[in-house]
GROMACS .gro file of C-alpha atoms in nm:
model
  379
    1MET     CA    1  -4.059  33.787  25.659
    2ARG     CA    2  -3.937  34.106  25.490
    3ARG     CA    3  -3.579  34.034  25.598
    4LYS     CA    4  -3.594  33.683  25.450
    5PHE     CA    5  -3.728  33.825  25.128
    6LEU     CA    6  -3.446  34.081  25.107
    7TRP     CA    7  -3.189  33.813  25.183
    8SER     CA    8  -3.338  33.598  24.908
    9ILE     CA    9  -3.315  33.884  24.659
   10LEU     CA   10  -2.955  33.951  24.763
   11ILE     CA   11  -2.860  33.585  24.722
   12VAL     CA   12  -3.017  33.577  24.373
   13VAL     CA   13  -2.826  33.893  24.276
   14VAL     CA   14  -2.500  33.750  24.409
   15LEU     CA   15  -2.558  33.427  24.221
   16LEU     CA   16  -2.633  33.613  23.897
   17VAL     CA   17  -2.325  33.832  23.937
   18SER     CA   18  -2.113  33.526  24.012
   19LEU     CA   19  -2.258  33.344  23.712
   20PHE     CA   20  -2.188  33.642  23.489
   21ALA     CA   21  -1.833  33.675  23.625
   22TRP     CA   22  -1.772  33.306  23.563
   23LEU     CA   23  -1.919  33.333  23.213
   24VAL     CA   24  -1.701  33.625  23.101
   25SER     CA   25  -1.379  33.563  23.293
   26THR     CA   26  -1.311  33.191  23.244
   27GLN     CA   27  -1.244  32.967  22.947
   28SER     CA   28  -1.516  32.729  23.057
   29GLY     CA   29  -1.754  33.027  23.055
   30LEU     CA   30  -1.652  33.106  22.697
   31GLN     CA   31  -1.711  32.747  22.591
   32THR     CA   32  -2.052  32.753  22.758
   33ALA     CA   33  -2.141  33.075  22.576
   34VAL     CA   34  -2.032  32.920  22.245
   35SER     CA   35  -2.239  32.608  22.316
   36LEU     CA   36  -2.549  32.819  22.392
   37THR     CA   37  -2.494  33.023  22.076
   38GLN     CA   38  -2.480  32.708  21.865
   39ARG     CA   39  -2.805  32.584  22.022
   40ILE     CA   40  -2.975  32.913  21.938
   41LEU     CA   41  -2.819  32.920  21.590
   42PRO     CA   42  -2.790  32.558  21.476
   43GLU     CA   43  -2.660  32.680  21.137
   44LEU     CA   44  -2.341  32.795  21.312
   45GLN     CA   45  -2.068  32.547  21.406
   46ILE     CA   46  -1.750  32.628  21.601
   47GLU     CA   47  -1.491  32.355  21.633
   48ASN     CA   48  -1.281  32.507  21.911
   49ALA     CA   49  -1.292  32.810  22.143
   50GLU     CA   50  -1.023  32.943  22.373
   51GLY     CA   51  -0.979  33.252  22.587
   52ARG     CA   52  -1.219  33.461  22.791
   53LEU     CA   53  -1.509  33.682  22.689
   54ILE     CA   54  -1.369  33.962  22.903
   55ASP     CA   55  -1.053  34.022  22.701
   56PHE     CA   56  -0.928  33.766  22.444
   57ILE     CA   57  -1.116  33.517  22.228
   58GLN     CA   58  -0.985  33.267  21.975
   59LEU     CA   59  -1.228  33.065  21.764
   60GLU     CA   60  -1.128  32.792  21.519
   61GLY     CA   61  -1.317  32.595  21.257
   62ILE     CA   62  -1.614  32.827  21.214
   63VAL     CA   63  -1.870  32.699  20.964
   64TYR     CA   64  -2.206  32.852  20.873
   65LYS     CA   65  -2.457  32.629  20.689
   66THR     CA   66  -2.810  32.664  20.560
   67ASP     CA   67  -3.011  32.361  20.449
   68ASP     CA   68  -2.700  32.141  20.477
   69THR     CA   69  -2.517  32.371  20.237
   70THR     CA   70  -2.200  32.541  20.354
   71VAL     CA   71  -2.222  32.917  20.305
   72ALA     CA   72  -1.903  33.032  20.477
   73GLU     CA   73  -1.598  32.891  20.652
   74VAL     CA   74  -1.344  33.068  20.873
   75ALA     CA   75  -1.036  32.878  20.983
   76GLU     CA   76  -0.947  33.114  21.268
   77LEU     CA   77  -1.082  33.428  21.433
   78THR     CA   78  -0.914  33.610  21.722
   79LEU     CA   79  -1.048  33.909  21.913
   80ASP     CA   80  -0.854  34.116  22.164
   81TRP     CA   81  -1.059  34.397  22.321
   82GLN     CA   82  -1.073  34.630  22.622
   83PRO     CA   83  -1.403  34.608  22.815
   84ALA     CA   84  -1.297  34.896  23.044
   85ALA     CA   85  -1.343  35.133  22.749
   86LEU     CA   86  -1.717  35.066  22.766
   87LEU     CA   87  -1.723  35.300  23.065
   88LYS     CA   88  -1.638  35.576  22.819
   89ALA     CA   89  -1.907  35.465  22.572
   90THR     CA   90  -1.640  35.314  22.346
   91LEU     CA   91  -1.613  34.963  22.208
   92LEU     CA   92  -1.236  34.933  22.177
   93ILE     CA   93  -1.107  34.637  21.978
   94GLU     CA   94  -0.731  34.634  21.996
   95ARG     CA   95  -0.691  34.354  21.742
   96LEU     CA   96  -0.930  34.157  21.523
   97THR     CA   97  -0.777  33.886  21.305
   98VAL     CA   98  -0.963  33.664  21.058
   99ASN     CA   99  -0.771  33.398  20.864
  100ASP     CA  100  -0.860  33.169  20.572
  101ILE     CA  101  -1.215  33.264  20.478
  102ASN     CA  102  -1.413  33.069  20.218
  103LEU     CA  103  -1.738  33.212  20.085
  104TYR     CA  104  -1.945  32.965  19.883
  105SER     CA  105  -2.165  33.110  19.609
  106ALA     CA  106  -2.499  32.951  19.535
  107GLU     CA  107  -2.610  32.867  19.183
  108SER     CA  108  -2.763  33.179  19.033
  109ASN     CA  109  -3.110  33.179  18.887
  110GLN     CA  110  -3.111  33.362  18.554
  111ASP     CA  111  -3.490  33.392  18.561
  112GLU     CA  112  -3.493  33.602  18.878
  113ALA     CA  113  -3.712  33.910  18.889
  114PRO     CA  114  -3.558  34.242  18.779
  115THR     CA  115  -3.335  34.405  19.037
  116GLU     CA  116  -3.515  34.661  19.250
  117ALA     CA  117  -3.390  35.014  19.304
  118ILE     CA  118  -3.079  35.034  19.517
  119THR     CA  119  -3.130  35.147  19.876
  120LEU     CA  120  -2.863  35.202  20.137
  121PRO     CA  121  -2.906  35.136  20.508
  122GLU     CA  122  -2.916  35.425  20.752
  123VAL     CA  123  -2.664  35.349  21.027
  124ILE     CA  124  -2.633  35.546  21.352
  125ILE     CA  125  -2.431  35.393  21.635
  126PRO     CA  126  -2.492  35.557  21.976
  127PHE     CA  127  -2.141  35.477  22.097
  128ARG     CA  128  -1.790  35.492  21.954
  129VAL     CA  129  -1.640  35.183  21.789
  130GLU     CA  130  -1.267  35.168  21.736
  131ILE     CA  131  -1.075  34.885  21.574
  132ALA     CA  132  -0.710  34.964  21.629
  133GLU     CA  133  -0.590  34.676  21.414
  134LEU     CA  134  -0.788  34.466  21.170
  135ARG     CA  135  -0.618  34.184  20.983
  136VAL     CA  136  -0.774  33.960  20.719
  137LYS     CA  137  -0.574  33.689  20.545
  138ASN     CA  138  -0.680  33.473  20.252
  139LEU     CA  139  -1.040  33.558  20.161
  140GLN     CA  140  -1.177  33.373  19.860
  141THR     CA  141  -1.505  33.280  19.694
  142ILE     CA  142  -1.579  32.926  19.572
  143SER     CA  143  -1.834  32.869  19.299
  144VAL     CA  144  -2.064  32.571  19.257
  145THR     CA  145  -1.808  32.432  19.009
  146ASN     CA  146  -1.534  32.468  19.273
  147GLU     CA  147  -1.375  32.761  19.092
  148LYS     CA  148  -1.182  32.972  19.344
  149THR     CA  149  -1.145  33.350  19.323
  150VAL     CA  150  -0.909  33.520  19.567
  151LEU     CA  151  -1.059  33.850  19.682
  152VAL     CA  152  -0.806  33.931  19.954
  153LYS     CA  153  -0.460  33.792  20.002
  154GLN     CA  154  -0.393  34.016  20.300
  155LEU     CA  155  -0.568  34.319  20.446
  156ASN     CA  156  -0.455  34.548  20.728
  157SER     CA  157  -0.675  34.829  20.852
  158ALA     CA  158  -0.748  35.067  21.137
  159LEU     CA  159  -1.088  35.233  21.156
  160THR     CA  160  -1.333  35.415  21.380
  161VAL     CA  161  -1.711  35.454  21.371
  162GLN     CA  162  -1.850  35.764  21.545
  163ARG     CA  163  -2.230  35.780  21.527
  164ASN     CA  164  -2.291  35.799  21.149
  165MET     CA  165  -1.934  35.841  21.021
  166LEU     CA  166  -1.679  35.573  20.935
  167SER     CA  167  -1.321  35.700  20.954
  168ILE     CA  168  -1.065  35.482  20.781
  169LYS     CA  169  -0.728  35.570  20.928
  170LYS     CA  170  -0.559  35.319  20.702
  171LEU     CA  171  -0.653  35.030  20.479
  172GLN     CA  172  -0.393  34.825  20.295
  173LEU     CA  173  -0.513  34.550  20.064
  174GLU     CA  174  -0.282  34.305  19.891
  175ARG     CA  175  -0.370  34.075  19.603
  176ASP     CA  176  -0.168  33.906  19.331
  177ASP     CA  177  -0.293  34.157  19.074
  178ILE     CA  178  -0.323  34.480  19.274
  179ASP     CA  179  -0.221  34.654  19.595
  180LEU     CA  180  -0.458  34.913  19.743
  181GLN     CA  181  -0.409  35.184  20.003
  182LEU     CA  182  -0.717  35.374  20.122
  183GLU     CA  183  -0.787  35.644  20.380
  184GLY     CA  184  -1.064  35.892  20.453
  185ASN     CA  185  -1.421  35.924  20.577
  186LEU     CA  186  -1.745  35.761  20.467
  187GLY     CA  187  -2.090  35.864  20.584
  188LEU     CA  188  -2.326  35.589  20.701
  189GLN     CA  189  -2.641  35.798  20.681
  190SER     CA  190  -2.799  36.004  20.402
  191PRO     CA  191  -2.655  36.191  20.215
  192TYR     CA  192  -2.361  35.951  20.272
  193THR     CA  193  -2.086  36.212  20.260
  194THR     CA  194  -1.769  36.065  20.112
  195ASP     CA  195  -1.406  36.178  20.120
  196LEU     CA  196  -1.169  35.894  20.029
  197GLY     CA  197  -0.815  35.900  19.897
  198TYR     CA  198  -0.654  35.595  19.741
  199VAL     CA  199  -0.340  35.458  19.578
  200ILE     CA  200  -0.371  35.149  19.356
  201ASP     CA  201  -0.069  34.959  19.226
  202VAL     CA  202  -0.179  34.752  18.926
  203LYS     CA  203   0.067  34.467  18.881
  204GLN     CA  204  -0.065  34.240  18.608
  205ALA     CA  205  -0.311  34.420  18.380
  206LEU     CA  206  -0.045  34.549  18.138
  207SER     CA  207   0.301  34.444  18.026
  208SER     CA  208   0.447  34.670  18.296
  209PRO     CA  209   0.297  34.777  18.631
  210PHE     CA  210   0.143  35.120  18.682
  211GLN     CA  211  -0.011  35.323  18.964
  212ALA     CA  212  -0.340  35.510  19.007
  213VAL     CA  213  -0.363  35.789  19.264
  214GLY     CA  214  -0.701  35.948  19.321
  215ARG     CA  215  -0.966  36.093  19.547
  216LEU     CA  216  -1.344  36.045  19.564
  217GLU     CA  217  -1.545  36.328  19.719
  218GLY     CA  218  -1.911  36.422  19.750
  219ASP     CA  219  -2.231  36.240  19.840
  220ILE     CA  220  -2.508  36.043  19.669
  221GLU     CA  221  -2.634  36.360  19.501
  222GLN     CA  222  -2.297  36.420  19.335
  223LEU     CA  223  -1.969  36.232  19.351
  224ALA     CA  224  -1.649  36.371  19.199
  225LEU     CA  225  -1.347  36.156  19.116
  226THR     CA  226  -1.002  36.288  19.029
  227GLN     CA  227  -0.727  36.046  18.935
  228THR     CA  228  -0.377  36.033  18.790
  229LEU     CA  229  -0.224  35.731  18.619
  230SER     CA  230   0.151  35.677  18.606
  231GLU     CA  231   0.351  35.568  18.303
  232PRO     CA  232   0.303  35.394  18.066
  233LEU     CA  233  -0.054  35.534  18.082
  234LEU     CA  234   0.049  35.875  18.214
  235SER     CA  235  -0.277  36.071  18.216
  236LYS     CA  236  -0.531  36.255  18.428
  237GLN     CA  237  -0.896  36.160  18.468
  238SER     CA  238  -1.189  36.340  18.623
  239ALA     CA  239  -1.539  36.198  18.656
  240THR     CA  240  -1.867  36.315  18.804
  241ILE     CA  241  -2.166  36.101  18.900
  242THR     CA  242  -2.498  36.261  18.992
  243ASP     CA  243  -2.815  36.114  19.149
  244VAL     CA  244  -2.633  35.792  19.234
  245LEU     CA  245  -2.936  35.601  19.368
  246SER     CA  246  -3.210  35.735  19.142
  247ASP     CA  247  -3.152  35.890  18.799
  248LEU     CA  248  -2.781  35.824  18.761
  249HIS     CA  249  -2.584  36.035  18.515
  250TRP     CA  250  -2.210  36.052  18.467
  251SER     CA  251  -1.938  36.239  18.283
  252LEU     CA  252  -1.572  36.157  18.222
  253ASN     CA  253  -1.271  36.355  18.101
  254VAL     CA  254  -0.934  36.196  18.019
  255ASP     CA  255  -0.629  36.399  17.916
  256ALA     CA  256  -0.278  36.275  17.839
  257ASP     CA  257   0.031  36.418  17.674
  258ALA     CA  258   0.121  36.071  17.542
  259ILE     CA  259  -0.010  35.717  17.581
  260ASP     CA  260   0.207  35.424  17.479
  261VAL     CA  261  -0.027  35.177  17.306
  262ALA     CA  262   0.243  34.907  17.324
  263ALA     CA  263   0.181  34.888  17.700
  264ILE     CA  264  -0.174  34.773  17.621
  265ILE     CA  265  -0.115  34.583  17.296
  266PRO     CA  266   0.253  34.481  17.288
  267GLU     CA  267   0.268  34.429  16.910
  268GLN     CA  268   0.139  34.783  16.840
  269GLN     CA  269   0.435  35.024  16.847
  270THR     CA  270   0.211  35.329  16.849
  271GLN     CA  271   0.178  35.640  17.062
  272LEU     CA  272  -0.127  35.861  17.114
  273LYS     CA  273  -0.013  36.221  17.156
  274ALA     CA  274  -0.226  36.506  17.293
  275PHE     CA  275  -0.496  36.254  17.384
  276SER     CA  276  -0.834  36.392  17.497
  277LEU     CA  277  -1.154  36.199  17.571
  278LYS     CA  278  -1.479  36.355  17.686
  279ALA     CA  279  -1.776  36.128  17.756
  280GLN     CA  280  -2.110  36.142  17.932
  281GLY     CA  281  -2.417  35.928  17.974
  282ASP     CA  282  -2.635  35.729  18.210
  283LEU     CA  283  -2.710  35.360  18.265
  284THR     CA  284  -2.850  35.312  17.914
  285ALA     CA  285  -2.686  35.573  17.689
  286LEU     CA  286  -2.344  35.718  17.612
  287THR     CA  287  -2.184  35.988  17.399
  288ALA     CA  288  -1.807  36.034  17.364
  289ASP     CA  289  -1.568  36.258  17.171
  290LEU     CA  290  -1.202  36.171  17.119
  291VAL     CA  291  -0.916  36.383  16.982
  292SER     CA  292  -0.557  36.269  16.945
  293THR     CA  293  -0.252  36.248  16.722
  294VAL     CA  294  -0.142  35.896  16.630
  295GLU     CA  295   0.230  35.842  16.583
  296HIS     CA  296   0.383  35.523  16.441
  297ALA     CA  297   0.740  35.461  16.331
  298ASP     CA  298   0.638  35.367  15.975
  299LEU     CA  299   0.369  35.633  15.926
  300PRO     CA  300   0.340  36.011  15.931
  301PRO     CA  301   0.152  36.162  16.230
  302LEU     CA  302  -0.223  36.119  16.187
  303GLY     CA  303  -0.472  36.359  16.340
  304LEU     CA  304  -0.761  36.154  16.479
  305THR     CA  305  -1.108  36.266  16.585
  306ALA     CA  306  -1.402  36.043  16.669
  307ALA     CA  307  -1.756  36.081  16.798
  308ILE     CA  308  -1.941  35.780  16.939
  309GLU     CA  309  -2.293  35.753  17.073
  310SER     CA  310  -2.550  35.492  17.169
  311ASP     CA  311  -2.898  35.509  17.316
  312ASP     CA  312  -2.914  35.148  17.429
  313PHE     CA  313  -2.557  35.006  17.422
  314SER     CA  314  -2.663  34.769  17.143
  315VAL     CA  315  -2.641  35.001  16.840
  316TRP     CA  316  -2.344  35.235  16.820
  317THR     CA  317  -2.316  35.531  16.585
  318ILE     CA  318  -1.963  35.642  16.502
  319SER     CA  319  -1.817  35.933  16.307
  320SER     CA  320  -1.439  35.945  16.275
  321LYS     CA  321  -1.174  36.128  16.078
  322ALA     CA  322  -0.804  36.053  16.028
  323SER     CA  323  -0.599  36.332  15.869
  324VAL     CA  324  -0.249  36.333  15.725
  325SER     CA  325  -0.295  36.704  15.650
  326GLU     CA  326  -0.577  36.949  15.596
  327GLN     CA  327  -0.604  36.834  15.234
  328SER     CA  328  -0.549  36.462  15.291
  329HIS     CA  329  -0.789  36.267  15.512
  330VAL     CA  330  -1.037  35.981  15.538
  331GLU     CA  331  -1.371  35.987  15.717
  332ILE     CA  332  -1.558  35.678  15.837
  333ALA     CA  333  -1.914  35.697  15.968
  334GLY     CA  334  -2.201  35.460  16.028
  335ASP     CA  335  -2.358  35.215  16.271
  336ILE     CA  336  -2.227  34.907  16.448
  337SER     CA  337  -2.491  34.671  16.586
  338LEU     CA  338  -2.439  34.437  16.879
  339GLN     CA  339  -2.803  34.329  16.894
  340ASP     CA  340  -2.737  33.983  16.753
  341GLU     CA  341  -2.495  33.720  16.871
  342ILE     CA  342  -2.263  33.813  16.582
  343PRO     CA  343  -2.201  34.191  16.546
  344SER     CA  344  -2.274  34.368  16.217
  345ALA     CA  345  -2.192  34.710  16.073
  346GLU     CA  346  -2.304  34.953  15.804
  347LEU     CA  347  -2.022  35.201  15.738
  348GLU     CA  348  -1.930  35.463  15.479
  349ALA     CA  349  -1.571  35.569  15.411
  350VAL     CA  350  -1.499  35.896  15.227
  351TRP     CA  351  -1.143  36.004  15.146
  352GLN     CA  352  -0.965  36.294  14.983
  353ASN     CA  353  -0.612  36.316  14.841
  354LEU     CA  354  -0.484  35.985  14.973
  355GLN     CA  355  -0.173  35.803  14.859
  356TRP     CA  356   0.036  35.506  14.966
  357PRO     CA  357   0.269  35.546  15.142
  358LEU     CA  358   0.070  35.818  15.315
  359ALA     CA  359   0.355  36.072  15.286
  360GLY     CA  360   0.654  36.121  15.062
  361ASP     CA  361   0.720  36.160  14.690
  362ASN     CA  362   0.753  35.790  14.604
  363ALA     CA  363   0.384  35.706  14.605
  364ILE     CA  364   0.285  35.377  14.444
  365GLY     CA  365  -0.082  35.473  14.437
  366LYS     CA  366  -0.291  35.788  14.463
  367SER     CA  367  -0.662  35.874  14.483
  368ALA     CA  368  -0.793  36.229  14.467
  369ASN     CA  369  -1.120  36.132  14.631
  370GLY     CA  370  -1.354  35.844  14.671
  371THR     CA  371  -1.633  35.675  14.863
  372VAL     CA  372  -1.695  35.317  14.959
  373MET     CA  373  -1.985  35.157  15.144
  374LEU     CA  374  -1.907  34.873  15.383
  375SER     CA  375  -2.172  34.625  15.491
  376LEU     CA  376  -2.024  34.382  15.739
  377ILE     CA  377  -2.252  34.100  15.853
  378HIS     CA  378  -1.986  33.914  16.051
  379ILE     CA  379  -1.727  34.127  16.228
   0.00000   0.00000   0.00000
């Protein structure tokens, strides 16, 4: 009796092993696994499946629906992995390719409850995950009005996850408007240590392309960004963000020897020399101080200073001064309100020793000093 029982157990084990081997090592096994998955998840539809679970999988016509509404579509997904690496506690994916992805956005409800405080997931993976080559081609969102927004034209990446750390060996993103290169490490567990370097080629924002090279370092308690922009916006920026998930505060410094305004507004042949901007604030308030020299072909150099602040981003208080010399200047101060649909302003202008043209002996008009109040209901 005992021998028959042992033989029965052995036969069951052999059958299970054979079933498992058939499931992972044959195409019919893959198709069976896909069929079972679709029964368990009826929202998921897969038009075609080829390959074997043990090494190479190709899926086509992937559609995910909820309540008869399509949420996402993937034309093709291929996975090439090495199961033998599992013996070394490593999930090794040699190549993962995803082509032609459509993400459908649902109609937003403007009366939704206020957004809750941001929380980040704590991720710890007990084994090593390595994706030697990740390729994504043509990722776009489609709105309820069928408006399409291309998020990714092409993406190539190689990355590794080791316990609670994501290491990006390379990430290259291509779009019609920008190209992005990214590398570094990103923590997946508090305090989410970050060390990322990037290069962004901006191709369409201005009349000529420019490049941003920077690095983001720190954690959720304090993040520091340093960045350099190429011509025509040749400048350096540094920013600090503290208490990212709770009481967020930020500061920003921008310094440039010269900024060509024509690159931003083509009809304005103006340069900002010795440009300096210092700003700080939080999610509801901002203060900023600007110093520069404005140079224009038809005007003498103008020294410019400005201070801007707001406690709610709806009413802005400004105080500015433009100087031709120490004795000749104009000051403008007051409030600009954005509370209503049409902006309004209450400003005061005070000048001293002004003439037109601003410099030279052939003045057609002069004013030793003066004051004017400006009340602008419609800006």
